[in-house]
């Protein structure tokens, strides 16, 4: 009997071992698939010819202007909703995909779900729907630009409801009673053509159609008082001669990598430019193409006005001249680059920002920091708020890193003009949250939403503005988008610690005005760290720059006031600094802080919240800034 029992235990033990082995094998295979989803091809495919449709009609349901990814997806979405679509390209281009395929931006900035994945799972993507169809075809976080262009082409060709017209000139909206009712343009043959449409979707990089139609907008950081300030443009560099061995060698010195992408090499910033005030390097983002080439996104070019064709041409020339010197520097500094060869630069500059239209809703940095959902959210973002440098003397910054935030449909609906939607980076986003919302997967999601919305307004006989104000109609739009494969659910996650801080209201204001940053880990704000007199003075100067018409500025320097970075900041001294820099130092014989309270500039409750009147923290100073912005400038960030 004991012998039979031993045999049963032996077989049970073997079965358990077998099950554990099978589980381990399954985990290994799944994990391998997760980490090596890329299917790099040693031979690059040929670029397919993109031909324009020959029989352009006089009327369509939808005209999409721009064949960047956002425009292609908008056209496909509308076509799949049984709408007749005309997709037109207003630039001299031989392929679809724009910034990705001609600007050679071949690495994707993804919006990752905050939902925790098991170690063998890939992180979830917030942007799904048609974007995921394309993403599965391009095979990785970085991709071959010719293959990507061909995938876009195949997707458009598969839709019989789409007519395509490349390289049109002088494209202008036809506006009737503040409503866009079609487009006029010159064909390649030089003929002026007018085409009517129930909807026009502006998918140009710079909201060109919206601007021409009379939609209000800001440029660069105009929303925070710096209209002439915008992020650097980039010219992507190509190297060839990349073998599998060379790719592995490049990974060894990198900060991070996967099968198609490498990022790091921070010492590349030490590159000495031939034009140091116009061109410099940052750390490298490297994307592997098929064949033997890689693309490097690193060069930053300053002083370029992307809305001026001559300035763009100047930027392209600056980059073309500097690129060989940059490659020689990389070859001399890093061993893995020695055997690689310079193979040219992208045909177009990578422009990060120009116009930001004014829409029914403007996405704010508060929305992003607060991880807000919206009742009319038609896409979601989670990418860090990445603000690239604006001149050769200033570094870029990661403003903060959100968990998940919603992008409202209202941000696609421009003010003053109907019959028009704006998708992509020039939608109605403030300049700072644009640092996150500008990423292409989110832009493609806005394109899909726009195409579906065009169907809904046609069926119901309403305008986009009416749609944007109807909870019932928006609910139907969201359901329809989910039926198309989009994920419009906000994940559940714990509120970040910074949102629970007593000085959170001040933090929202200070960050929205670019007075402070949180970094990748949302901890660089250092809310509880001791502040100092010079830092507070500089913050007030920034505040005055943001609101020159509201907050008076007196010509006075921190040194003339004896302020230093190692000098503790008391509550009374902070009030004295406020009064002096605004020309109110003789306002009263009372204490400075009481004077500000009596003037209505600072709330008494703010002062009561200071834990140490002799040493203010950064959070304390942000609360003072919040009060000044609220009570003097009349602006609230909440």
XYZ file of C-alpha atoms in Angstrom:
638
model
C 0.000 0.000 0.000
C 2.837 2.367 0.857
C 4.432 1.461 -2.459
C 1.273 2.432 -4.426
C 1.039 5.691 -2.517
C 4.660 6.435 -3.395
C 3.943 5.781 -7.069
C 0.940 8.119 -6.994
C 3.041 10.876 -5.410
C 5.777 10.291 -7.966
C 3.348 10.679 -10.870
C 1.764 13.733 -9.240
C 5.208 15.272 -8.828
C 5.973 14.626 -12.511
C 2.686 16.195 -13.600
C 3.375 19.277 -11.475
C 6.874 19.567 -12.955
C 5.466 19.176 -16.467
C 2.868 21.899 -15.856
C 5.482 24.220 -14.400
C 7.734 23.560 -17.369
C 4.947 24.291 -19.830
C 4.096 27.492 -17.951
C 7.735 28.580 -17.962
C 7.968 27.851 -21.691
C 4.785 29.832 -22.388
C 6.093 32.765 -20.365
C 9.425 32.595 -22.197
C 7.749 32.597 -25.613
C 5.369 35.410 -24.657
C 8.182 37.475 -23.176
C 10.305 36.887 -26.262
C 7.432 38.039 -28.452
C 7.057 41.103 -26.267
C 10.692 42.123 -26.465
C 11.311 41.154 -30.088
C 8.160 42.084 -31.949
C 10.247 43.803 -34.580
C 10.779 42.003 -37.866
C 13.766 43.816 -39.314
C 14.330 43.018 -42.983
C 17.866 42.918 -44.391
C 16.649 44.095 -47.810
C 14.715 47.330 -48.075
C 11.539 47.394 -50.155
C 11.065 49.830 -53.027
C 8.976 52.973 -52.648
C 5.662 52.557 -54.415
C 4.510 55.290 -56.762
C 1.602 57.310 -55.424
C -0.711 58.364 -58.216
C -3.408 60.996 -58.040
C -6.980 60.128 -58.914
C -7.902 61.223 -62.422
C -11.616 61.849 -62.029
C -12.033 64.472 -59.310
C -15.663 65.229 -58.543
C -17.159 68.646 -57.918
C -18.486 67.641 -54.489
C -17.489 65.315 -51.653
C -18.774 64.619 -48.193
C -15.326 65.307 -46.738
C -12.144 66.979 -47.930
C -9.043 66.179 -45.881
C -6.135 68.544 -46.439
C -2.723 67.077 -45.633
C -1.325 63.555 -46.018
C 0.623 63.449 -42.774
C -0.419 60.474 -40.605
C -3.275 62.420 -39.010
C -4.743 63.255 -42.418
C -4.416 59.742 -43.805
C -6.223 58.308 -40.778
C -8.932 60.995 -40.943
C -9.597 60.124 -44.589
C -9.721 56.382 -43.872
C -12.066 56.897 -40.919
C -14.453 59.014 -42.977
C -14.334 56.563 -45.892
C -15.148 53.619 -43.632
C -18.173 55.584 -42.485
C -19.489 55.512 -46.067
C -18.503 59.097 -46.830
C -17.012 60.193 -50.139
C -13.588 61.641 -49.368
C -11.069 63.760 -51.248
C -7.590 63.607 -49.687
C -5.271 66.331 -50.968
C -1.609 67.139 -50.392
C -0.500 70.765 -50.660
C 3.275 70.190 -50.586
C 5.671 68.759 -53.157
C 5.697 65.162 -51.956
C 6.023 61.767 -53.611
C 4.613 59.654 -50.774
C 2.099 59.620 -47.943
C 3.047 60.033 -44.296
C 4.593 63.504 -44.244
C 6.649 64.098 -41.122
C 7.191 60.381 -40.568
C 8.164 59.404 -44.078
C 9.665 62.599 -45.528
C 10.843 64.267 -42.333
C 12.230 60.808 -41.403
C 10.799 60.911 -37.884
C 10.905 57.124 -37.690
C 10.685 56.569 -33.927
C 7.307 56.642 -32.211
C 6.562 58.468 -28.967
C 3.857 56.219 -27.553
C 1.042 56.913 -25.115
C 1.403 54.010 -22.708
C -1.505 52.922 -20.532
C -1.064 53.448 -16.773
C -2.561 50.005 -16.248
C 0.151 47.760 -14.843
C 1.218 44.965 -17.198
C 2.565 41.607 -16.073
C 6.267 41.169 -16.749
C 5.613 39.004 -19.816
C 3.117 41.447 -21.309
C 3.729 44.430 -23.526
C 2.626 47.742 -22.001
C -0.849 48.673 -23.207
C -1.369 51.395 -25.810
C -3.891 54.150 -25.125
C -4.291 54.920 -28.835
C -5.870 52.062 -30.724
C -8.337 51.917 -33.609
C -6.867 52.610 -37.047
C -3.540 53.609 -35.495
C -3.042 50.057 -34.236
C -3.780 48.680 -37.715
C -0.932 50.782 -39.078
C 1.340 50.122 -36.097
C 1.085 46.351 -36.510
C 2.244 46.721 -40.100
C 5.277 48.930 -39.439
C 6.731 46.380 -37.013
C 8.295 48.209 -34.088
C 8.891 51.343 -32.057
C 11.069 52.531 -34.944
C 10.515 51.642 -38.565
C 11.670 51.914 -42.134
C 10.274 55.126 -43.626
C 9.738 53.632 -47.091
C 7.852 50.682 -45.638
C 5.759 53.070 -43.513
C 4.924 55.165 -46.585
C 3.893 52.051 -48.485
C 1.666 50.928 -45.610
C -0.105 54.296 -45.626
C -0.490 53.962 -49.395
C -1.956 50.446 -49.132
C -4.450 51.573 -46.505
C -5.656 54.456 -48.677
C -5.807 52.279 -51.797
C -7.984 49.793 -49.910
C -10.708 52.423 -49.452
C -12.789 52.891 -52.634
C -14.421 55.984 -51.120
C -11.132 57.937 -51.155
C -9.912 60.004 -54.097
C -6.317 61.193 -53.727
C -4.817 64.329 -55.221
C -1.111 65.040 -54.693
C 0.897 68.247 -55.024
C -1.902 70.780 -55.414
C -1.003 74.471 -55.155
C -2.589 77.549 -53.600
C -5.116 75.534 -51.601
C -7.652 77.849 -49.974
C -10.853 77.228 -48.043
C -14.135 78.383 -49.532
C -15.934 80.185 -46.708
C -19.603 81.161 -46.741
C -21.143 82.894 -43.711
C -18.300 81.770 -41.430
C -18.658 78.166 -42.588
C -16.111 76.300 -44.691
C -18.039 74.765 -47.583
C -15.207 73.455 -49.742
C -11.709 74.005 -51.098
C -10.207 75.688 -54.137
C -6.758 74.835 -55.473
C -4.527 74.637 -58.525
C -4.014 71.154 -59.907
C -0.671 69.856 -61.163
C -1.879 70.807 -64.650
C -2.266 74.412 -63.484
C -6.063 74.476 -63.549
C -7.971 76.224 -60.770
C -10.548 73.875 -59.304
C -13.288 74.348 -56.727
C -14.661 71.374 -54.827
C -17.600 71.559 -52.420
C -17.747 69.535 -49.206
C -19.922 69.160 -46.142
C -16.783 68.878 -43.983
C -13.189 70.018 -44.346
C -10.583 68.474 -42.045
C -7.381 70.476 -41.677
C -4.582 67.947 -41.206
C -1.801 70.258 -42.342
C 1.090 70.482 -39.912
C 0.534 74.196 -39.307
C -3.284 74.572 -39.443
C -2.889 76.425 -42.742
C -6.513 75.988 -43.791
C -7.879 77.089 -40.425
C -5.695 80.197 -40.463
C -6.803 81.072 -43.998
C -10.447 80.616 -42.976
C -10.110 83.152 -40.154
C -9.734 80.866 -37.147
C -7.953 82.646 -34.255
C -4.681 81.127 -33.078
C -1.507 81.735 -31.126
C 2.006 80.997 -32.350
C 4.709 79.341 -30.277
C 4.360 80.339 -26.636
C 2.126 83.272 -27.394
C -0.379 82.024 -24.830
C 2.142 82.697 -22.047
C 3.511 85.964 -23.381
C 6.279 84.699 -25.675
C 4.914 84.661 -29.244
C 8.394 84.627 -30.771
C 9.520 81.604 -28.763
C 9.051 78.116 -30.145
C 10.900 74.843 -29.982
C 13.921 74.077 -32.143
C 13.490 72.345 -35.481
C 15.432 69.189 -36.302
C 17.033 67.741 -39.408
C 17.296 63.964 -39.213
C 20.600 62.387 -40.305
C 21.010 59.038 -42.056
C 23.967 56.672 -41.663
C 24.461 53.419 -43.534
C 26.755 50.435 -43.241
C 24.855 49.157 -40.192
C 25.230 45.406 -39.750
C 23.635 43.366 -36.971
C 26.991 43.417 -35.197
C 27.217 47.200 -35.540
C 23.667 47.576 -34.189
C 24.540 45.498 -31.134
C 27.683 47.573 -30.605
C 25.608 50.766 -30.683
C 23.366 49.308 -27.983
C 26.285 48.723 -25.608
C 26.901 52.439 -24.963
C 23.224 53.444 -24.966
C 21.020 54.378 -22.028
C 18.237 52.201 -23.418
C 17.260 50.219 -26.482
C 14.971 47.664 -28.042
C 15.193 45.753 -31.302
C 14.586 48.844 -33.483
C 15.339 51.866 -31.267
C 18.304 53.200 -29.300
C 18.365 56.259 -27.067
C 21.109 57.883 -25.039
C 24.668 59.063 -25.782
C 24.214 62.242 -23.674
C 27.812 63.310 -24.330
C 26.742 64.125 -27.886
C 25.696 67.466 -26.385
C 29.409 68.306 -26.161
C 29.606 68.643 -29.935
C 31.175 71.979 -30.919
C 29.057 73.397 -33.702
C 30.434 75.510 -36.527
C 27.499 77.857 -35.811
C 27.007 77.528 -32.040
C 24.187 80.069 -31.876
C 22.184 78.296 -34.591
C 22.909 74.561 -34.400
C 23.698 72.171 -31.589
C 23.239 68.547 -30.596
C 21.258 66.832 -27.877
C 21.413 63.162 -26.869
C 20.711 60.697 -29.665
C 17.455 59.037 -30.667
C 18.327 56.324 -33.184
C 15.834 54.352 -35.247
C 16.836 51.344 -37.337
C 15.487 51.044 -40.861
C 15.402 47.939 -43.014
C 18.583 47.295 -44.961
C 21.745 48.816 -43.512
C 20.695 52.304 -42.405
C 19.807 54.140 -39.212
C 18.214 57.554 -38.711
C 19.419 59.912 -35.968
C 17.133 62.529 -34.432
C 19.482 64.809 -32.506
C 20.372 67.986 -34.387
C 18.615 71.113 -33.131
C 18.401 74.229 -35.295
C 17.405 77.610 -33.855
C 16.081 80.907 -35.142
C 13.828 79.348 -37.780
C 10.311 80.596 -38.495
C 8.496 77.495 -39.785
C 5.715 79.644 -41.253
C 8.215 81.410 -43.535
C 9.333 79.306 -46.549
C 12.596 81.242 -46.852
C 13.392 80.649 -43.187
C 12.634 76.940 -43.600
C 14.997 76.806 -46.571
C 17.657 78.491 -44.450
C 17.163 75.910 -41.701
C 17.484 73.060 -44.171
C 20.704 74.551 -45.538
C 22.147 75.031 -42.043
C 21.413 71.406 -41.243
C 22.813 70.074 -44.499
C 26.071 71.948 -43.907
C 26.402 70.838 -40.293
C 25.418 67.178 -40.703
C 28.756 65.863 -42.094
C 30.624 67.577 -39.238
C 28.272 65.983 -36.718
C 28.848 62.534 -38.194
C 32.622 63.052 -38.113
C 32.315 64.007 -34.440
C 30.306 60.868 -33.634
C 32.816 58.722 -35.518
C 35.676 60.228 -33.550
C 34.004 60.048 -30.145
C 32.178 56.714 -30.200
C 33.776 53.518 -31.481
C 30.533 51.946 -32.848
C 30.143 54.868 -35.285
C 33.613 54.516 -36.840
C 32.560 52.025 -39.518
C 29.294 53.789 -40.407
C 28.951 56.157 -43.348
C 27.159 59.474 -43.741
C 24.220 58.977 -46.125
C 22.465 62.347 -46.163
C 19.660 64.154 -44.370
C 15.866 64.176 -44.512
C 14.181 66.096 -47.350
C 12.119 68.090 -44.824
C 12.760 69.590 -41.410
C 11.066 68.138 -38.361
C 9.035 71.105 -37.072
C 7.589 70.655 -33.587
C 5.244 73.607 -33.276
C 3.857 76.640 -35.038
C 0.191 77.601 -34.724
C -2.080 76.570 -31.871
C -5.677 77.231 -32.885
C -8.282 78.601 -30.492
C -11.038 76.035 -30.185
C -14.198 75.413 -28.222
C -11.864 74.061 -25.537
C -8.136 74.671 -25.065
C -6.282 71.747 -23.524
C -4.311 73.132 -20.575
C -1.347 71.958 -18.573
C -3.711 71.742 -15.600
C -5.697 69.113 -17.540
C -2.530 67.104 -18.042
C -1.154 67.523 -14.504
C -4.532 66.679 -13.006
C -4.884 63.608 -15.278
C -8.350 64.802 -16.223
C -10.885 62.929 -18.229
C -13.431 64.892 -20.273
C -17.032 64.070 -21.048
C -16.219 64.479 -24.747
C -12.781 62.808 -24.779
C -12.060 61.290 -28.194
C -8.467 60.246 -27.499
C -6.073 59.893 -24.584
C -2.476 60.838 -23.927
C 0.153 59.906 -21.370
C 3.444 60.927 -22.988
C 5.661 63.185 -20.887
C 5.364 66.937 -21.464
C 8.539 67.289 -23.509
C 9.583 70.903 -24.130
C 12.569 71.036 -26.448
C 15.061 73.886 -26.159
C 14.191 77.178 -27.821
C 17.688 78.600 -28.290
C 21.285 77.432 -28.137
C 21.760 78.770 -24.601
C 18.707 77.136 -23.051
C 18.171 73.478 -22.292
C 14.899 71.724 -22.921
C 12.840 70.317 -20.086
C 10.425 67.589 -19.141
C 7.640 69.603 -17.541
C 6.041 66.557 -15.934
C 4.921 63.013 -16.636
C 1.160 62.367 -16.611
C -0.619 59.081 -16.021
C -3.463 59.602 -18.511
C -5.496 62.566 -19.700
C -8.349 63.014 -22.130
C -8.358 65.152 -25.264
C -11.794 66.741 -25.775
C -13.575 66.741 -29.117
C -14.059 70.461 -28.466
C -10.301 70.924 -29.011
C -10.800 69.978 -32.671
C -13.600 72.516 -33.206
C -12.220 75.981 -34.019
C -13.762 79.206 -32.820
C -15.554 81.528 -35.258
C -15.581 79.076 -38.187
C -17.766 76.007 -38.702
C -17.682 73.169 -41.215
C -14.050 72.631 -40.211
C -12.102 70.417 -37.823
C -8.386 70.709 -37.018
C -6.465 67.549 -36.117
C -2.908 66.848 -35.032
C -0.392 69.056 -33.306
C -2.061 72.380 -34.234
C -5.376 71.557 -32.564
C -6.568 73.673 -29.652
C -3.809 72.937 -27.142
C -1.935 75.451 -24.999
C 1.754 75.541 -25.881
C 3.019 73.623 -22.831
C 0.589 70.644 -22.868
C 1.221 70.572 -26.609
C 4.619 69.138 -25.587
C 2.743 65.917 -24.796
C -0.315 66.123 -27.048
C 1.765 66.734 -30.205
C 2.896 63.101 -30.450
C 1.736 61.440 -33.653
C -0.243 58.457 -32.244
C -2.508 60.885 -30.393
C -2.785 63.012 -33.533
C -3.822 59.960 -35.536
C -6.537 59.294 -32.952
C -7.872 62.840 -33.409
C -7.950 62.180 -37.148
C -10.019 59.043 -36.669
C -12.445 60.939 -34.436
C -12.798 63.731 -36.995
C -13.650 61.295 -39.788
C -16.353 59.645 -37.685
C -17.739 63.010 -36.530
C -18.228 64.048 -40.155
C -20.593 61.106 -40.596
C -22.582 61.982 -37.482
C -23.206 65.633 -38.363
C -24.306 64.649 -41.867
C -26.807 62.118 -40.536
C -28.237 64.451 -37.897
C -28.140 67.710 -39.797
C -26.127 69.528 -37.131
C -22.892 71.520 -37.116
C -19.643 70.579 -35.445
C -20.208 73.346 -32.918
C -23.629 71.951 -32.080
C -22.131 68.481 -31.818
C -19.421 69.751 -29.461
C -22.087 71.089 -27.086
C -24.400 68.072 -27.051
C -23.714 65.407 -24.433
C -26.119 63.021 -26.172
C -24.502 63.357 -29.599
C -20.987 63.161 -28.153
C -21.924 59.983 -26.282
C -23.033 58.487 -29.600
C -19.786 59.600 -31.263
C -17.706 58.012 -28.509
C -19.650 54.757 -28.755
C -19.167 54.715 -32.509
C -15.421 55.278 -32.115
C -15.241 52.404 -29.653
C -17.086 50.242 -32.189
C -14.318 51.197 -34.641
C -11.759 49.792 -32.208
C -10.707 52.842 -30.207
C -10.300 52.591 -26.444
C -12.031 55.541 -24.773
C -11.941 54.349 -21.186
C -9.989 56.116 -18.464
C -7.908 53.631 -16.510
C -8.110 53.527 -12.722
C -4.976 54.606 -10.878
C -4.010 56.280 -7.629
C -3.776 60.056 -7.705
C -0.114 61.153 -7.886
C 1.369 62.386 -4.612
C 1.917 65.930 -5.886
C -1.849 66.361 -6.358
C -2.345 65.803 -2.610
C 0.131 68.463 -1.514
C -1.225 71.465 0.374
C 0.382 73.781 -2.196
C -1.000 71.981 -5.250
C -3.029 75.027 -6.341
C 0.160 77.083 -6.428
C 2.011 74.319 -8.246
C -0.611 74.294 -11.008
C -0.123 78.021 -11.547
C 3.677 78.019 -11.400
C 4.011 75.064 -13.771
C 1.438 76.454 -16.209
C 3.582 79.593 -16.476
C 6.819 77.593 -16.935
C 8.214 78.870 -13.641
C 8.951 75.349 -12.417
C 9.191 71.825 -13.827
C 8.586 68.369 -12.401
C 10.857 66.198 -14.552
C 10.269 62.566 -15.513
C 9.456 61.563 -11.931
C 7.322 64.591 -11.021
C 9.623 65.430 -8.131
C 11.822 68.271 -9.422
C 9.267 70.783 -8.146
C 10.713 70.153 -4.671
C 7.646 71.665 -3.030
C 8.940 71.212 0.516
C 12.480 72.350 -0.204
C 13.602 75.715 1.158
C 13.326 78.535 -1.359
C 15.679 81.518 -1.601
C 15.386 85.206 -2.355
C 17.011 85.154 -5.798
C 14.872 82.263 -7.022
C 11.730 84.077 -5.933
C 12.867 87.293 -7.626
C 13.441 85.409 -10.891
C 10.012 83.796 -10.629
C 8.423 87.238 -10.276
C 10.296 88.463 -13.345
C 8.905 85.527 -15.318
C 5.458 86.366 -14.002
C 5.791 89.948 -15.203
C 6.850 88.725 -18.631
C 3.732 86.562 -18.820
C 1.386 89.413 -17.818
C 3.034 92.687 -18.896
C -0.282 94.547 -19.049
C -1.363 93.541 -15.554
C 1.710 93.320 -13.374
C 3.871 96.427 -13.473
C 7.598 95.905 -13.899
C 10.230 98.223 -12.443
C 13.789 98.129 -13.752
C 15.609 96.629 -10.829
C 18.042 93.735 -10.514
C 18.401 91.019 -7.911
C 21.954 92.155 -7.183
C 20.825 95.731 -6.488
C 18.467 94.299 -3.882
C 21.230 92.151 -2.422
C 19.430 88.901 -3.239
C 21.395 85.659 -3.496
C 20.656 81.988 -4.040
C 21.971 81.064 -0.586
C 19.834 83.627 1.221
C 16.784 82.155 3.001
C 13.470 83.695 2.031
C 11.141 84.808 4.808
C 7.490 85.677 4.354
C 8.160 89.354 5.037
C 11.086 89.488 2.614
C 9.001 87.830 -0.109
C 6.402 90.564 0.321
C 9.067 93.282 0.201
C 10.421 91.842 -3.053
C 6.926 91.805 -4.579
C 6.367 95.447 -3.656
C 9.765 96.573 -4.949
C 9.678 94.804 -8.322
C 6.157 96.147 -8.972
C 6.948 99.725 -7.928
C 4.871 99.662 -4.745
C 7.618 99.800 -2.129
C 6.219 103.013 -0.620
C 2.644 101.798 -0.588
C 2.241 101.661 3.193
C 3.959 101.994 6.543
C 2.548 98.624 7.581
C 4.463 95.393 7.260
C 4.996 94.441 3.641
C 2.887 91.280 3.822
C 0.009 93.056 5.535
C 0.191 95.715 2.820
C -0.211 93.046 0.129
C -3.136 91.509 1.999
C -4.809 94.914 2.348
C -4.234 95.606 -1.363
C -6.052 92.360 -2.152
C -3.005 90.881 -3.870
C -2.300 88.093 -1.363
C -4.905 86.054 0.512
C -4.647 86.009 4.295
C -5.308 82.261 4.157
C -2.190 81.834 2.029
C -0.016 83.433 4.708
C -1.727 81.388 7.391
C -0.722 78.257 5.479
C 3.016 78.971 5.822
C 4.505 76.563 8.345
C 7.619 78.688 8.912
C 7.383 82.446 8.337
C 11.171 82.734 8.537
C 11.846 80.185 5.800
C 9.435 79.771 2.923
C 9.445 76.639 0.810
C 9.104 76.455 -2.958
C 5.492 75.456 -2.421
C 4.897 78.572 -0.302
C 6.262 80.806 -3.056
C 4.087 79.070 -5.645
C 1.052 79.929 -3.530
C 2.122 83.584 -3.512
C 2.456 83.438 -7.291
C -0.993 81.845 -7.510
C -2.471 84.765 -5.564
C -0.760 87.390 -7.724
C -1.935 85.726 -10.926
C -5.489 85.372 -9.602
C -5.881 88.747 -7.931
C -3.734 91.048 -10.073
C -3.720 89.461 -13.535
C -7.227 88.041 -13.154
C -6.227 84.582 -14.416
C -6.947 81.277 -12.712
C -5.281 77.929 -13.382
C -7.529 75.231 -11.979
